[in-house]
PDB file of C-alpha atoms in Angstrom:
ATOM      1  CA  UNK Z1462     110.333  86.148  83.834  1.00  0.00           C
ATOM      2  CA  UNK Z1463     109.564  82.255  83.637  1.00  0.00           C
ATOM      3  CA  UNK Z1464     109.284  82.227  87.631  1.00  0.00           C
ATOM      4  CA  UNK Z1465     106.899  85.131  87.521  1.00  0.00           C
ATOM      5  CA  UNK Z1466     104.192  83.237  85.471  1.00  0.00           C
ATOM      6  CA  UNK Z1467     100.962  82.879  87.385  1.00  0.00           C
ATOM      7  CA  UNK Z1468     102.242  85.416  90.214  1.00  0.00           C
ATOM      8  CA  UNK Z1469     100.865  88.662  91.562  1.00  0.00           C
ATOM      9  CA  UNK Z1470     101.927  92.341  90.529  1.00  0.00           C
ATOM     10  CA  UNK Z1471     100.181  95.314  91.802  1.00  0.00           C
ATOM     11  CA  UNK Z1472     100.970  98.112  89.385  1.00  0.00           C
ATOM     12  CA  UNK Z1473      99.685 101.645  91.279  1.00  0.00           C
ATOM     13  CA  UNK Z1474      98.980 104.474  89.057  1.00  0.00           C
ATOM     14  CA  UNK Z1475      98.035 102.270  86.245  1.00  0.00           C
ATOM     15  CA  UNK Z1476      95.312 104.160  84.063  1.00  0.00           C
ATOM     16  CA  UNK Z1477      97.573 106.190  81.720  1.00  0.00           C
ATOM     17  CA  UNK Z1478     101.112 106.705  80.723  1.00  0.00           C
ATOM     18  CA  UNK Z1479     104.300 104.603  82.338  1.00  0.00           C
ATOM     19  CA  UNK Z1480     102.212 102.760  84.825  1.00  0.00           C
ATOM     20  CA  UNK Z1481      99.771 101.513  81.529  1.00  0.00           C
ATOM     21  CA  UNK Z1482     102.647 100.238  79.664  1.00  0.00           C
ATOM     22  CA  UNK Z1483     104.074  98.492  82.701  1.00  0.00           C
ATOM     23  CA  UNK Z1484     100.632  96.805  83.400  1.00  0.00           C
ATOM     24  CA  UNK Z1485     100.457  95.416  79.667  1.00  0.00           C
ATOM     25  CA  UNK Z1486     104.132  94.305  80.008  1.00  0.00           C
ATOM     26  CA  UNK Z1487     103.828  92.063  83.059  1.00  0.00           C
ATOM     27  CA  UNK Z1488     100.368  90.726  81.645  1.00  0.00           C
ATOM     28  CA  UNK Z1489     101.962  89.631  78.184  1.00  0.00           C
ATOM     29  CA  UNK Z1490     104.876  87.883  80.422  1.00  0.00           C
ATOM     30  CA  UNK Z1491     102.564  85.856  82.113  1.00  0.00           C
ATOM     31  CA  UNK Z1492     101.538  88.033  85.348  1.00  0.00           C
ATOM     32  CA  UNK Z1493      98.315  88.174  87.671  1.00  0.00           C
ATOM     33  CA  UNK Z1494      98.488  92.027  87.418  1.00  0.00           C
ATOM     34  CA  UNK Z1495      96.017  94.405  89.608  1.00  0.00           C
ATOM     35  CA  UNK Z1496      96.568  97.946  88.124  1.00  0.00           C
ATOM     36  CA  UNK Z1497      94.724 100.608  90.643  1.00  0.00           C
ATOM     37  CA  UNK Z1498      94.153 104.111  89.880  1.00  0.00           C
ATOM     38  CA  UNK Z1499      91.551 106.632  91.171  1.00  0.00           C
ATOM     39  CA  UNK Z1500      89.660 106.204  87.580  1.00  0.00           C
ATOM     40  CA  UNK Z1501      89.585 102.675  86.390  1.00  0.00           C
ATOM     41  CA  UNK Z1502      87.753 102.762  82.815  1.00  0.00           C
ATOM     42  CA  UNK Z1503      90.993 102.796  81.014  1.00  0.00           C
ATOM     43  CA  UNK Z1504      92.449 100.297  82.947  1.00  0.00           C
ATOM     44  CA  UNK Z1505      89.157  98.085  82.496  1.00  0.00           C
ATOM     45  CA  UNK Z1506      89.752  98.907  78.592  1.00  0.00           C
ATOM     46  CA  UNK Z1507      93.151  97.581  78.484  1.00  0.00           C
ATOM     47  CA  UNK Z1508      92.313  94.737  80.189  1.00  0.00           C
ATOM     48  CA  UNK Z1509      89.502  93.862  77.412  1.00  0.00           C
ATOM     49  CA  UNK Z1510      92.034  94.244  74.874  1.00  0.00           C
ATOM     50  CA  UNK Z1511      94.339  91.925  76.924  1.00  0.00           C
ATOM     51  CA  UNK Z1512      92.016  88.953  77.394  1.00  0.00           C
ATOM     52  CA  UNK Z1513      94.111  85.862  75.904  1.00  0.00           C
ATOM     53  CA  UNK Z1514      97.541  86.920  76.715  1.00  0.00           C
ATOM     54  CA  UNK Z1515      99.077  84.700  78.898  1.00  0.00           C
ATOM     55  CA  UNK Z1516      98.143  86.876  82.362  1.00  0.00           C
ATOM     56  CA  UNK Z1517      95.661  89.042  83.120  1.00  0.00           C
ATOM     57  CA  UNK Z1518      94.638  92.279  84.375  1.00  0.00           C
ATOM     58  CA  UNK Z1519      92.249  93.061  86.977  1.00  0.00           C
ATOM     59  CA  UNK Z1520      91.082  97.081  87.792  1.00  0.00           C
ATOM     60  CA  UNK Z1521      91.018  98.426  91.198  1.00  0.00           C
ATOM     61  CA  UNK Z1522      89.874 101.526  92.424  1.00  0.00           C
ATOM     62  CA  UNK Z1523      92.309 103.026  94.817  1.00  0.00           C
ATOM     63  CA  UNK Z1524      93.410 106.642  95.411  1.00  0.00           C
ATOM     64  CA  UNK Z1525      96.822 105.884  97.424  1.00  0.00           C
ATOM     65  CA  UNK Z1526      96.662 109.455  99.188  1.00  0.00           C
ATOM     66  CA  UNK Z1527      93.976 107.863 101.228  1.00  0.00           C
ATOM     67  CA  UNK Z1528      95.185 104.940 103.235  1.00  0.00           C
ATOM     68  CA  UNK Z1529      91.873 103.230 103.837  1.00  0.00           C
ATOM     69  CA  UNK Z1530      91.251 103.016 100.327  1.00  0.00           C
ATOM     70  CA  UNK Z1531      94.762 101.434 100.017  1.00  0.00           C
ATOM     71  CA  UNK Z1532      94.174  99.145 103.128  1.00  0.00           C
ATOM     72  CA  UNK Z1533      90.616  98.200 101.465  1.00  0.00           C
ATOM     73  CA  UNK Z1534      93.069  97.459  98.404  1.00  0.00           C
ATOM     74  CA  UNK Z1535      95.206  95.079  99.588  1.00  0.00           C
ATOM     75  CA  UNK Z1536      92.278  93.112 101.585  1.00  0.00           C
ATOM     76  CA  UNK Z1537      90.597  92.690  98.266  1.00  0.00           C
ATOM     77  CA  UNK Z1538      93.952  91.322  96.369  1.00  0.00           C
ATOM     78  CA  UNK Z1539      94.164  89.063  99.412  1.00  0.00           C
ATOM     79  CA  UNK Z1540      90.684  87.544  98.844  1.00  0.00           C
ATOM     80  CA  UNK Z1541      91.147  87.646  95.261  1.00  0.00           C
ATOM     81  CA  UNK Z1542      94.564  86.115  94.579  1.00  0.00           C
ATOM     82  CA  UNK Z1543      96.153  85.655  98.068  1.00  0.00           C
ATOM     83  CA  UNK Z1544      98.515  88.397  98.094  1.00  0.00           C
ATOM     84  CA  UNK Z1545     101.155  90.555  96.449  1.00  0.00           C
ATOM     85  CA  UNK Z1546     104.669  89.149  95.029  1.00  0.00           C
ATOM     86  CA  UNK Z1547     105.415  92.360  93.260  1.00  0.00           C
ATOM     87  CA  UNK Z1548     104.756  95.682  94.270  1.00  0.00           C
ATOM     88  CA  UNK Z1549     105.432  98.607  91.256  1.00  0.00           C
ATOM     89  CA  UNK Z1550     104.920 101.914  92.766  1.00  0.00           C
ATOM     90  CA  UNK Z1551     104.165 103.958  89.652  1.00  0.00           C
ATOM     91  CA  UNK Z1552     101.612 106.706  90.885  1.00  0.00           C
ATOM     92  CA  UNK Z1553     102.753 109.870  90.963  1.00  0.00           C
ATOM     93  CA  UNK Z1554     101.811 113.871  90.284  1.00  0.00           C
ATOM     94  CA  UNK Z1555     103.375 117.080  90.356  1.00  0.00           C
ATOM     95  CA  UNK Z1556     102.067 120.625  90.528  1.00  0.00           C
ATOM     96  CA  UNK Z1557     103.418 123.886  89.541  1.00  0.00           C
ATOM     97  CA  UNK Z1558     103.956 125.072  93.135  1.00  0.00           C
ATOM     98  CA  UNK Z1559     107.190 126.932  93.811  1.00  0.00           C
ATOM     99  CA  UNK Z1560     109.238 127.007  96.834  1.00  0.00           C
ATOM    100  CA  UNK Z1561     108.038 130.631  97.324  1.00  0.00           C
ATOM    101  CA  UNK Z1562     104.647 131.295  96.218  1.00  0.00           C
ATOM    102  CA  UNK Z1563     103.315 127.466  95.790  1.00  0.00           C
ATOM    103  CA  UNK Z1564      99.973 126.500  97.328  1.00  0.00           C
ATOM    104  CA  UNK Z1565      99.575 124.431 100.218  1.00  0.00           C
ATOM    105  CA  UNK Z1566      97.573 122.470  99.496  1.00  0.00           C
ATOM    106  CA  UNK Z1567      99.131 121.420  95.996  1.00  0.00           C
ATOM    107  CA  UNK Z1568     102.577 120.750  97.916  1.00  0.00           C
ATOM    108  CA  UNK Z1569     100.230 118.609 100.199  1.00  0.00           C
ATOM    109  CA  UNK Z1570      99.078 116.583  97.428  1.00  0.00           C
ATOM    110  CA  UNK Z1571     102.337 115.699  96.286  1.00  0.00           C
ATOM    111  CA  UNK Z1572     103.718 114.608  99.382  1.00  0.00           C
ATOM    112  CA  UNK Z1573     100.731 112.014 100.355  1.00  0.00           C
ATOM    113  CA  UNK Z1574     100.629 110.842  96.763  1.00  0.00           C
ATOM    114  CA  UNK Z1575     104.544 110.746  96.017  1.00  0.00           C
ATOM    115  CA  UNK Z1576     105.691 110.178  99.288  1.00  0.00           C
ATOM    116  CA  UNK Z1577     103.095 108.587 102.180  1.00  0.00           C
ATOM    117  CA  UNK Z1578     100.867 106.697  99.279  1.00  0.00           C
ATOM    118  CA  UNK Z1579     104.169 104.831  98.259  1.00  0.00           C
ATOM    119  CA  UNK Z1580     105.324 103.845 102.032  1.00  0.00           C
ATOM    120  CA  UNK Z1581     102.255 102.750 102.534  1.00  0.00           C
ATOM    121  CA  UNK Z1582     101.785 100.844  99.227  1.00  0.00           C
ATOM    122  CA  UNK Z1583     105.374  99.150 100.298  1.00  0.00           C
ATOM    123  CA  UNK Z1584     104.788  98.480 103.975  1.00  0.00           C
ATOM    124  CA  UNK Z1585     101.370  96.546 103.110  1.00  0.00           C
ATOM    125  CA  UNK Z1586     103.122  94.606  99.903  1.00  0.00           C
ATOM    126  CA  UNK Z1587     105.967  93.628 102.411  1.00  0.00           C
ATOM    127  CA  UNK Z1588     103.623  92.730 105.047  1.00  0.00           C
ATOM    128  CA  UNK Z1589     100.990  90.848 102.630  1.00  0.00           C
ATOM    129  CA  UNK Z1590     104.416  88.723 101.386  1.00  0.00           C
ATOM    130  CA  UNK Z1591     106.081  87.932 104.690  1.00  0.00           C
ATOM    131  CA  UNK Z1592     102.513  86.701 105.749  1.00  0.00           C
ATOM    132  CA  UNK Z1593     102.659  84.172 102.787  1.00  0.00           C
ATOM    133  CA  UNK Z1594     106.197  83.224 103.216  1.00  0.00           C
ATOM    134  CA  UNK Z1595     107.268  84.739  99.712  1.00  0.00           C
ATOM    135  CA  UNK Z1596     110.779  85.635 100.025  1.00  0.00           C
ATOM    136  CA  UNK Z1597     111.792  86.347  96.369  1.00  0.00           C
ATOM    137  CA  UNK Z1598     109.059  89.320  95.783  1.00  0.00           C
ATOM    138  CA  UNK Z1599     109.825  92.256  94.761  1.00  0.00           C
ATOM    139  CA  UNK Z1600     109.501  96.290  95.454  1.00  0.00           C
ATOM    140  CA  UNK Z1601     110.125  98.461  92.377  1.00  0.00           C
ATOM    141  CA  UNK Z1602     109.965 102.262  93.224  1.00  0.00           C
ATOM    142  CA  UNK Z1603     109.762 104.519  89.702  1.00  0.00           C
ATOM    143  CA  UNK Z1604     111.877 107.650  90.449  1.00  0.00           C
ATOM    144  CA  UNK Z1605     112.797 110.576  88.489  1.00  0.00           C
ATOM    145  CA  UNK Z1606     116.093 112.242  87.385  1.00  0.00           C
ATOM    146  CA  UNK Z1607     115.184 115.029  89.494  1.00  0.00           C
ATOM    147  CA  UNK Z1608     115.247 112.816  92.933  1.00  0.00           C
ATOM    148  CA  UNK Z1609     119.043 112.848  92.449  1.00  0.00           C
ATOM    149  CA  UNK Z1610     119.419 116.384  91.489  1.00  0.00           C
ATOM    150  CA  UNK Z1611     117.459 120.053  90.568  1.00  0.00           C
ATOM    151  CA  UNK Z1612     116.772 120.901  87.393  1.00  0.00           C
ATOM    152  CA  UNK Z1613     117.784 124.580  87.041  1.00  0.00           C
ATOM    153  CA  UNK Z1614     115.518 127.475  86.208  1.00  0.00           C
ATOM    154  CA  UNK Z1615     112.189 125.587  87.150  1.00  0.00           C
ATOM    155  CA  UNK Z1616     111.012 126.943  90.371  1.00  0.00           C
ATOM    156  CA  UNK Z1617     107.534 125.131  90.025  1.00  0.00           C
ATOM    157  CA  UNK Z1618     109.046 121.792  90.367  1.00  0.00           C
ATOM    158  CA  UNK Z1619     111.324 122.524  93.396  1.00  0.00           C
ATOM    159  CA  UNK Z1620     109.025 120.814  95.768  1.00  0.00           C
ATOM    160  CA  UNK Z1621     108.028 117.793  93.176  1.00  0.00           C
ATOM    161  CA  UNK Z1622     111.879 117.331  93.135  1.00  0.00           C
ATOM    162  CA  UNK Z1623     112.009 116.924  96.647  1.00  0.00           C
ATOM    163  CA  UNK Z1624     109.383 114.247  96.831  1.00  0.00           C
ATOM    164  CA  UNK Z1625     111.601 112.182  94.553  1.00  0.00           C
ATOM    165  CA  UNK Z1626     114.622 112.723  96.555  1.00  0.00           C
ATOM    166  CA  UNK Z1627     112.766 111.564  99.543  1.00  0.00           C
ATOM    167  CA  UNK Z1628     111.863 108.134  97.272  1.00  0.00           C
ATOM    168  CA  UNK Z1629     115.776 107.994  96.699  1.00  0.00           C
ATOM    169  CA  UNK Z1630     116.627 107.916 100.419  1.00  0.00           C
ATOM    170  CA  UNK Z1631     113.303 106.070 100.928  1.00  0.00           C
ATOM    171  CA  UNK Z1632     114.577 103.006  99.104  1.00  0.00           C
ATOM    172  CA  UNK Z1633     117.974 102.824 100.565  1.00  0.00           C
ATOM    173  CA  UNK Z1634     116.371 103.162 104.069  1.00  0.00           C
ATOM    174  CA  UNK Z1635     113.850 100.104 103.000  1.00  0.00           C
ATOM    175  CA  UNK Z1636     116.625  97.933 101.690  1.00  0.00           C
ATOM    176  CA  UNK Z1637     118.571  98.203 104.886  1.00  0.00           C
ATOM    177  CA  UNK Z1638     115.611  97.272 106.937  1.00  0.00           C
ATOM    178  CA  UNK Z1639     114.562  94.373 104.541  1.00  0.00           C
ATOM    179  CA  UNK Z1640     118.602  92.833 104.822  1.00  0.00           C
ATOM    180  CA  UNK Z1641     118.122  93.379 108.834  1.00  0.00           C
ATOM    181  CA  UNK Z1642     115.082  90.920 108.556  1.00  0.00           C
ATOM    182  CA  UNK Z1643     117.375  88.507 106.584  1.00  0.00           C
ATOM    183  CA  UNK Z1644     114.801  88.446 103.904  1.00  0.00           C
ATOM    184  CA  UNK Z1645     115.758  87.963 100.021  1.00  0.00           C
ATOM    185  CA  UNK Z1646     112.901  90.567  99.071  1.00  0.00           C
ATOM    186  CA  UNK Z1647     114.482  93.035  96.726  1.00  0.00           C
ATOM    187  CA  UNK Z1648     113.764  96.399  95.763  1.00  0.00           C
ATOM    188  CA  UNK Z1649     114.891  98.566  92.973  1.00  0.00           C
ATOM    189  CA  UNK Z1650     114.933 102.316  92.368  1.00  0.00           C
ATOM    190  CA  UNK Z1651     113.834 103.159  88.568  1.00  0.00           C
ATOM    191  CA  UNK Z1652     114.727 106.276  86.721  1.00  0.00           C
ATOM    192  CA  UNK Z1653     114.343 105.650  82.780  1.00  0.00           C
ATOM    193  CA  UNK Z1654     112.866 106.563  79.591  1.00  0.00           C
ATOM    194  CA  UNK Z1655     111.675 102.648  78.763  1.00  0.00           C
ATOM    195  CA  UNK Z1656     110.371 102.157  82.177  1.00  0.00           C
ATOM    196  CA  UNK Z1657     108.273  98.858  81.064  1.00  0.00           C
ATOM    197  CA  UNK Z1658     111.536  97.612  79.739  1.00  0.00           C
ATOM    198  CA  UNK Z1659     113.704  98.487  82.856  1.00  0.00           C
ATOM    199  CA  UNK Z1660     110.760  96.778  84.857  1.00  0.00           C
ATOM    200  CA  UNK Z1661     110.985  93.344  83.127  1.00  0.00           C
ATOM    201  CA  UNK Z1662     114.706  93.817  83.369  1.00  0.00           C
ATOM    202  CA  UNK Z1663     114.982  94.352  87.018  1.00  0.00           C
ATOM    203  CA  UNK Z1664     112.362  91.360  87.684  1.00  0.00           C
ATOM    204  CA  UNK Z1665     114.355  88.982  85.374  1.00  0.00           C
ATOM    205  CA  UNK Z1666     117.712  89.377  87.035  1.00  0.00           C
ATOM    206  CA  UNK Z1667     119.006  85.824  88.896  1.00  0.00           C
ATOM    207  CA  UNK Z1668     117.330  85.552  92.498  1.00  0.00           C
ATOM    208  CA  UNK Z1669     120.992  86.335  93.779  1.00  0.00           C
ATOM    209  CA  UNK Z1670     121.518  89.694  92.133  1.00  0.00           C
ATOM    210  CA  UNK Z1671     120.249  93.021  94.034  1.00  0.00           C
ATOM    211  CA  UNK Z1672     119.574  95.806  91.155  1.00  0.00           C
ATOM    212  CA  UNK Z1673     120.093  98.966  93.410  1.00  0.00           C
ATOM    213  CA  UNK Z1674     119.368 101.127  90.792  1.00  0.00           C
ATOM    214  CA  UNK Z1675     118.777 101.161  87.132  1.00  0.00           C
ATOM    215  CA  UNK Z1676     118.866 104.315  84.752  1.00  0.00           C
ATOM    216  CA  UNK Z1677     117.783 103.036  80.954  1.00  0.00           C
ATOM    217  CA  UNK Z1678     118.321 106.105  78.547  1.00  0.00           C
ATOM    218  CA  UNK Z1679     118.632 105.918  74.726  1.00  0.00           C
ATOM    219  CA  UNK Z1680     121.936 106.156  73.038  1.00  0.00           C
ATOM    220  CA  UNK Z1681     121.624 109.465  71.660  1.00  0.00           C
ATOM    221  CA  UNK Z1682     120.967 110.726  75.307  1.00  0.00           C
ATOM    222  CA  UNK Z1683     123.475 108.817  76.941  1.00  0.00           C
ATOM    223  CA  UNK Z1684     126.118 110.276  74.759  1.00  0.00           C
TER     224      UNK Z1684
END
């Protein structure tokens, strides 16, 4: 992680859960972290707790389903830090919305956050890297096991699963576009229990190593 000390990471959905822990871990490893969420009060509390650590945490309000807010956030990051070197797309949500009886607005909300929001943040992060000649940047997409197979007997999660299948496909498409552009910017698809550790592991890989997909589970689950 030494090469990332002092560099800038964006973590979406950083106000709770996985995003909160990823932001904390990256700060402890010396990165300048921008944590975004629709409500930043919890991120500010975490930032206050992390004062004195090797890195720093800056809260930014942003609803990733709204493109204008995402573009404004990236403008603010550019003004304050120069740009993004690492983008951790963690923001996501699910609704109990079966395919036969689900609410259209809930389907739309999941698609806009889990798919379009991720795509816009990824596009803008790569754009930021290219503008500054950053050729070792990293895009980390937090996915789910249901982005690879459907759980049985869970009709309320079928649309959510479809959005995660989309993420799996988008990761592969992104990797091909980056290779076509002859860039060394890496992209990693994560589905893991210990996400924060998995993010650090992916970022710590040597520059010549491309971690396509990383699944980490406790030993009792793997047996």
